[in-house]
Short mmCIF file of C-alpha atoms in Angstrom, two decimals:
data_model
loop_
_atom_site.label_atom_id
_atom_site.label_comp_id
_atom_site.label_asym_id
_atom_site.label_seq_id
_atom_site.Cartn_x
_atom_site.Cartn_y
_atom_site.Cartn_z
CA MET A 1 12.67 1.11 -25.96
CA ILE A 2 11.16 1.46 -22.50
CA ASP A 3 8.74 -1.37 -21.77
CA LYS A 4 7.96 -2.06 -18.13
CA ARG A 5 5.62 -5.00 -18.71
CA ILE A 6 6.23 -8.18 -16.74
CA ALA A 7 4.83 -11.55 -17.79
CA SER A 8 3.19 -12.49 -14.48
CA CYS A 9 2.47 -11.38 -10.94
CA SER A 10 4.92 -13.97 -9.65
CA ASP A 11 7.68 -12.48 -11.81
CA ALA A 12 6.79 -9.00 -10.57
CA VAL A 13 7.27 -9.87 -6.88
CA ALA A 14 10.16 -12.30 -7.32
CA ASP A 15 12.80 -10.07 -5.71
CA ILE A 16 10.85 -8.97 -2.64
CA PHE A 17 13.17 -10.04 0.14
CA ASP A 18 12.75 -11.11 3.76
CA GLY A 19 12.51 -8.06 6.02
CA ALA A 20 11.41 -5.71 3.24
CA THR A 21 9.07 -2.78 3.83
CA VAL A 22 6.12 -3.03 1.46
CA MET A 23 3.43 -0.43 0.82
CA ILE A 24 0.16 -1.94 -0.42
CA GLY A 25 -2.49 0.28 -1.98
CA GLY A 26 -6.17 0.06 -1.21
CA PHE A 27 -8.90 1.60 0.90
CA GLY A 28 -10.59 -1.55 2.06
CA GLU A 29 -11.05 -3.49 -1.17
CA ALA A 30 -11.05 -0.38 -3.38
CA GLY A 31 -7.74 -0.47 -5.23
CA SER A 32 -6.41 -3.53 -3.41
CA PRO A 33 -3.94 -5.41 -5.69
CA ILE A 34 -5.14 -8.86 -4.66
CA GLU A 35 -3.36 -10.78 -7.42
CA LEU A 36 -0.01 -9.20 -6.55
CA ILE A 37 -0.59 -9.90 -2.85
CA HIS A 38 -1.42 -13.54 -3.55
CA ALA A 39 1.72 -13.80 -5.69
CA LEU A 40 3.68 -12.44 -2.72
CA ILE A 41 2.16 -15.15 -0.53
CA ASP A 42 3.27 -17.79 -3.02
CA HIS A 43 6.72 -16.17 -3.19
CA GLY A 44 7.10 -16.59 0.57
CA ALA A 45 9.05 -13.50 1.67
CA ARG A 46 8.75 -13.18 5.46
CA ASN A 47 9.17 -10.69 8.31
CA LEU A 48 7.69 -7.94 6.14
CA THR A 49 6.72 -4.50 7.37
CA VAL A 50 3.51 -3.66 5.54
CA ILE A 51 2.06 -0.16 5.19
CA ASN A 52 -1.63 -0.09 4.33
CA ASN A 53 -4.82 1.69 5.29
CA ASN A 54 -6.12 -1.40 7.11
CA THR A 55 -5.31 -5.08 7.72
CA GLY A 56 -7.54 -6.85 5.22
CA SER A 57 -10.73 -8.87 5.44
CA GLY A 58 -11.58 -12.53 5.63
CA HIS A 59 -8.80 -14.89 4.58
CA VAL A 60 -7.75 -13.42 1.23
CA GLY A 61 -5.49 -10.59 0.07
CA LEU A 62 -3.67 -8.73 2.83
CA ALA A 63 -5.40 -10.72 5.57
CA ALA A 64 -4.13 -13.93 3.98
CA LEU A 65 -0.59 -12.51 3.80
CA ILE A 66 -0.79 -11.77 7.51
CA GLU A 67 -2.38 -15.11 8.34
CA ASN A 68 0.42 -16.91 6.49
CA GLY A 69 2.89 -15.49 9.00
CA GLN A 70 4.74 -13.30 6.50
CA VAL A 71 4.12 -9.91 8.15
CA GLY A 72 6.05 -8.94 11.25
CA LYS A 73 4.66 -5.41 11.57
CA MET A 74 1.69 -3.44 10.28
CA ILE A 75 1.68 0.34 9.91
CA CYS A 76 -1.95 1.30 9.36
CA SER A 77 -4.94 3.41 10.39
CA PHE A 78 -7.65 0.76 10.79
CA PRO A 79 -6.31 -2.49 12.26
CA ARG A 80 -9.85 -3.78 12.69
CA THR A 81 -12.68 -3.35 10.19
CA ALA A 82 -15.67 -5.40 9.01
CA ASN A 83 -14.70 -9.05 8.49
CA SER A 84 -11.19 -8.55 9.86
CA THR A 85 -10.35 -11.22 12.42
CA VAL A 86 -6.89 -12.42 11.40
CA PHE A 87 -4.88 -9.39 12.50
CA PRO A 88 -6.78 -8.73 15.76
CA ASP A 89 -6.31 -12.33 16.87
CA LEU A 90 -2.59 -12.34 16.05
CA TYR A 91 -2.07 -8.94 17.69
CA ARG A 92 -3.77 -10.00 20.92
CA ALA A 93 -1.56 -13.10 20.90
CA GLY A 94 1.55 -10.91 20.59
CA LYS A 95 2.52 -12.41 17.23
CA ILE A 96 2.53 -9.22 15.17
CA GLU A 97 3.48 -5.59 15.82
CA LEU A 98 1.28 -2.57 15.15
CA GLU A 99 2.11 1.07 14.54
CA LEU A 100 -1.23 2.89 14.60
CA VAL A 101 -1.32 6.09 12.52
CA PRO A 102 -4.30 8.44 12.02
CA GLN A 103 -5.42 8.22 8.40
CA GLY A 104 -4.59 11.79 7.38
CA THR A 105 -1.22 11.51 9.07
CA LEU A 106 -0.57 8.20 7.29
CA ALA A 107 -1.27 9.78 3.91
CA GLU A 108 0.96 12.75 4.68
CA ARG A 109 3.78 10.56 6.00
CA ILE A 110 3.76 8.61 2.73
CA ARG A 111 3.52 11.77 0.64
CA ALA A 112 6.37 13.34 2.61
CA GLY A 113 8.52 10.25 2.14
CA GLY A 114 7.96 10.38 -1.60
CA ALA A 115 8.79 14.09 -1.70
CA GLY A 116 12.04 13.65 0.22
CA ILE A 117 10.72 15.35 3.35
CA PRO A 118 12.11 13.52 6.41
CA ALA A 119 9.61 14.88 8.94
CA PHE A 120 6.79 17.33 9.52
CA TYR A 121 4.63 18.61 12.37
CA THR A 122 0.91 18.07 12.90
CA ALA A 123 -1.57 18.76 15.68
CA THR A 124 -3.21 15.38 15.13
CA SER A 125 -2.55 12.97 18.04
CA VAL A 126 -1.38 15.70 20.44
CA GLY A 127 -2.51 14.76 23.92
CA THR A 128 -3.05 11.09 23.02
CA PRO A 129 -0.91 7.95 23.49
CA LEU A 130 -0.04 8.14 19.77
CA ALA A 131 2.13 11.16 20.52
CA ASP A 132 4.12 9.49 23.30
CA GLY A 133 7.86 9.42 22.69
CA LYS A 134 7.69 11.86 19.79
CA LYS A 135 9.18 15.32 19.54
CA HIS A 136 6.80 18.20 20.37
CA GLU A 137 7.09 21.83 19.37
CA ILE A 138 5.03 24.98 19.90
CA PHE A 139 4.18 27.05 16.81
CA ASP A 140 2.21 30.27 17.25
CA GLY A 141 1.07 29.13 20.65
CA GLN A 142 -0.19 25.72 19.53
CA GLU A 143 1.39 22.35 20.29
CA PHE A 144 2.38 20.05 17.43
CA VAL A 145 3.94 16.59 17.25
CA GLN A 146 6.66 15.54 14.82
CA GLU A 147 5.89 12.72 12.39
CA ARG A 148 8.46 11.04 10.18
CA GLY A 149 8.07 10.51 6.45
CA LEU A 150 7.52 6.93 5.29
CA THR A 151 9.36 5.17 2.48
CA ALA A 152 9.38 1.55 1.35
CA ASP A 153 11.43 -0.96 -0.57
CA PHE A 154 8.42 -1.93 -2.68
CA ALA A 155 4.91 -0.70 -3.42
CA LEU A 156 2.13 -2.94 -4.72
CA ILE A 157 -0.66 -0.97 -6.37
CA LYS A 158 -3.56 -1.43 -8.78
CA SER A 159 -4.47 0.76 -11.76
CA LEU A 160 -7.26 0.92 -14.31
CA LYS A 161 -5.03 1.60 -17.32
CA ALA A 162 -1.31 1.63 -17.98
CA ASP A 163 0.98 1.99 -20.96
CA ARG A 164 4.42 0.47 -21.48
CA TYR A 165 6.12 3.52 -20.00
CA GLY A 166 4.23 3.02 -16.73
CA ASN A 167 1.88 5.99 -17.01
CA LEU A 168 -1.21 5.20 -14.93
CA ILE A 169 -4.80 6.21 -14.40
CA PHE A 170 -7.06 4.80 -11.70
CA ASN A 171 -10.69 3.90 -11.23
CA LYS A 172 -12.21 6.68 -9.11
CA THR A 173 -11.68 6.05 -5.37
CA ALA A 174 -9.53 3.02 -6.15
CA ARG A 175 -6.82 5.64 -6.61
CA ASN A 176 -6.58 6.34 -2.84
CA PHE A 177 -3.00 5.80 -1.59
CA ALA A 178 -1.58 4.42 -4.85
CA PRO A 179 -0.06 7.60 -6.35
CA ILE A 180 1.81 8.61 -3.19
CA MET A 181 2.94 5.05 -2.52
CA ALA A 182 4.38 4.89 -6.03
CA MET A 183 6.42 7.98 -5.22
CA ALA A 184 7.60 6.72 -1.82
CA ALA A 185 8.84 3.26 -2.86
CA LYS A 186 12.16 2.30 -4.39
CA CYS A 187 10.39 -0.20 -6.66
CA THR A 188 6.72 0.11 -7.66
CA LEU A 189 4.84 -2.93 -8.94
CA VAL A 190 1.53 -2.35 -10.70
CA GLN A 191 -1.27 -4.68 -11.69
CA THR A 192 -3.43 -3.01 -14.30
CA GLN A 193 -6.81 -4.02 -15.63
CA GLU A 194 -6.08 -2.66 -19.09
CA PHE A 195 -2.85 -2.19 -21.01
CA VAL A 196 -2.92 0.44 -23.74
CA GLU A 197 -0.40 1.55 -26.32
CA ALA A 198 1.93 4.46 -25.65
CA GLY A 199 0.11 7.67 -26.48
CA ASP A 200 -3.37 6.23 -25.86
CA ILE A 201 -3.59 7.88 -22.44
CA ASP A 202 -4.13 11.62 -22.65
CA PRO A 203 -1.17 13.20 -20.83
CA GLU A 204 -3.62 15.62 -19.20
CA VAL A 205 -5.31 12.77 -17.31
CA VAL A 206 -2.24 10.76 -16.28
CA VAL A 207 -2.30 10.48 -12.49
CA THR A 208 0.97 8.64 -11.87
CA PRO A 209 3.70 9.24 -14.47
CA GLY A 210 5.88 6.35 -15.51
CA ILE A 211 8.96 7.70 -13.73
CA PHE A 212 7.48 6.30 -10.50
CA VAL A 213 6.67 2.83 -11.92
CA ASN A 214 9.06 -0.08 -12.37
CA ARG A 215 6.95 -3.10 -13.38
CA ILE A 216 3.49 -3.63 -14.85
CA VAL A 217 1.49 -6.83 -15.09
CA THR A 218 -1.91 -7.00 -16.78
CA VAL A 219 -4.75 -8.58 -14.81
CA THR A 220 -7.81 -8.18 -17.00
CA ASP A 221 -10.32 -9.67 -14.57
CA PRO A 222 -9.11 -8.81 -11.05
CA ALA A 223 -10.70 -10.49 -8.07
CA GLN A 224 -13.05 -8.53 -5.84
CA GLU A 225 -12.19 -8.96 -2.18
CA SER A 226 -15.77 -8.72 -0.93
CA LYS A 227 -16.94 -11.49 -3.26
CA LEU A 228 -14.10 -13.75 -2.14
CA VAL A 229 -14.85 -13.04 1.52
CA ASN A 230 -18.58 -13.60 1.11
CA ALA A 231 -17.88 -16.87 -0.67
CA GLY A 232 -15.71 -18.02 2.21
CA VAL A 233 -12.57 -18.29 0.06
CA THR A 234 -9.30 -18.91 1.89
CA TYR A 235 -5.94 -18.24 0.24
CA PRO A 236 -3.72 -20.12 -0.28
#
């Protein structure tokens, strides 16, 4: 019988290795799997390449992972947002690498990776430093730049509901990058707010089917990043 439940967040991340590429869901705090990220901090894997929309806030979640010296490179669209000081300070000090990707291009690179598409062309970034060193082509008289699909060893995402097969639904905009990251990773780890029995999720509303999910851990009362930041919490 297929049952992808894992007892704890620490068990879920236990095999993330040094040097792994890790996709982490979330648009700011919406959909950020904080408990899985904190478990990864406790686990201690280092020299990670992390793919995310931004670089976290305050000293919790993704920002804490970076501050703990576990991330060697960030691939993201917004390296600096409200309450983000950890990454900017480390980047200016030359202690972490950055690959800056326009948000739409980031989403398409992840989607392409999950669909087995190695590369595609887009007009975004043409004529800017972000296009330097990349292949350019002319289509119908317009210049385009080649972008490579993105894949990862692991994806850490957050869902609203999950069943034992790994079928997922999300809470509104907390969906964001999670479905395409689940497709683009070799191993997808999910923290879900609610676990339901097989058959309790209407197949017509399943967003991410279980074929893209490897492990599920239930976190019934997930932390809210903004509350932690406002309270001045530092992790670990």
